[in-house]
Tab-separated table of C-alpha atoms in Angstrom:
chain	number	residue	atom	x	y	z
A	1	PRO	CA	91.506	125.802	82.635
A	2	PHE	CA	93.790	126.094	85.997
A	3	ARG	CA	97.124	124.874	86.572
A	4	ILE	CA	97.281	121.838	88.731
A	5	GLU	CA	99.583	123.732	91.149
A	6	ASP	CA	96.897	126.143	91.942
A	7	ILE	CA	94.522	123.259	93.473
A	8	ARG	CA	94.389	124.018	97.034
A	9	GLY	CA	92.255	122.237	100.086
A	10	PRO	CA	92.761	121.448	103.359
A	11	LYS	CA	93.556	117.819	102.281
A	12	VAL	CA	93.917	116.546	98.949
A	13	ALA	CA	93.961	112.848	98.761
A	14	ILE	CA	94.821	110.970	95.335
A	15	TRP	CA	93.663	107.209	95.343
A	16	HIS	CA	95.485	105.176	92.461
A	17	GLY	CA	95.389	101.583	91.511
A	18	LEU	CA	98.344	100.072	90.555
A	19	GLN	CA	96.724	97.660	88.002
A	20	ASP	CA	95.235	100.807	86.182
A	21	ILE	CA	95.313	100.148	82.477
A	22	ASN	CA	93.604	103.363	81.626
A	23	VAL	CA	95.803	106.001	83.549
A	24	GLY	CA	99.337	105.131	84.822
A	25	ILE	CA	100.607	105.591	88.148
A	26	GLY	CA	102.734	108.378	86.647
A	27	MET	CA	99.886	110.727	86.307
A	28	ALA	CA	98.877	110.365	89.925
A	29	ARG	CA	102.509	110.653	91.282
A	30	TRP	CA	102.898	113.693	89.013
A	31	MET	CA	99.770	115.334	90.455
A	32	ALA	CA	100.731	114.582	94.173
A	33	GLN	CA	104.077	116.211	93.620
A	34	ARG	CA	102.566	119.367	92.248
A	35	ILE	CA	99.444	119.778	94.539
A	36	PRO	CA	100.476	121.341	97.843
A	37	GLY	CA	100.083	119.125	100.667
A	38	ALA	CA	98.660	116.174	98.544
A	39	ALA	CA	98.797	112.775	99.857
A	40	LEU	CA	99.000	109.696	97.415
A	41	PHE	CA	97.600	106.325	98.232
A	42	GLU	CA	98.546	103.473	95.818
A	43	ASP	CA	96.752	100.321	95.858
A	44	PRO	CA	98.842	97.557	94.411
A	45	ASP	CA	95.897	95.339	93.861
A	46	ALA	CA	93.317	97.843	92.252
A	47	ALA	CA	92.749	99.108	88.931
A	48	HIS	CA	91.076	102.312	87.493
A	49	LEU	CA	87.627	102.479	89.794
A	50	SER	CA	88.396	99.685	91.993
A	51	ALA	CA	90.978	101.787	93.975
A	52	LEU	CA	87.922	103.896	95.068
A	53	ILE	CA	85.761	100.669	95.789
A	54	ARG	CA	88.565	98.917	97.659
A	55	ASN	CA	89.253	101.695	99.874
A	56	ALA	CA	85.822	103.362	100.280
A	57	ASP	CA	85.429	102.759	104.054
A	58	ALA	CA	88.966	104.846	104.640
A	59	ILE	CA	87.873	107.328	102.034
A	60	TRP	CA	84.559	107.959	103.505
A	61	ALA	CA	86.189	108.101	107.201
A	62	LEU	CA	88.395	111.075	105.649
A	63	LEU	CA	85.413	112.990	104.458
A	64	ARG	CA	83.197	112.541	107.162
A	65	ASP	CA	85.645	112.847	110.119
A	66	GLY	CA	88.322	115.078	108.813
A	67	GLN	CA	90.974	112.311	109.992
A	68	ASP	CA	94.688	112.819	109.648
A	69	ARG	CA	95.998	111.465	106.316
A	70	ALA	CA	98.568	109.460	108.707
A	71	ALA	CA	95.640	107.532	110.392
A	72	LEU	CA	94.720	105.970	107.193
């Protein structure tokens, strides 16, 4: 077990679909507030896994190029 506050990374991005009925947006917001430097991207039209699918190009760009969060 670990504390969520102990997660560290050069960039931590949390992608969440607002139509997700499995995990509410409150959990993603809670995590984003507690992980130092985390960025939360909320997709109003995505659900549970579709947030990743719908934003795949931006996610891959962040992973591949190390782009700044603001550029997304």
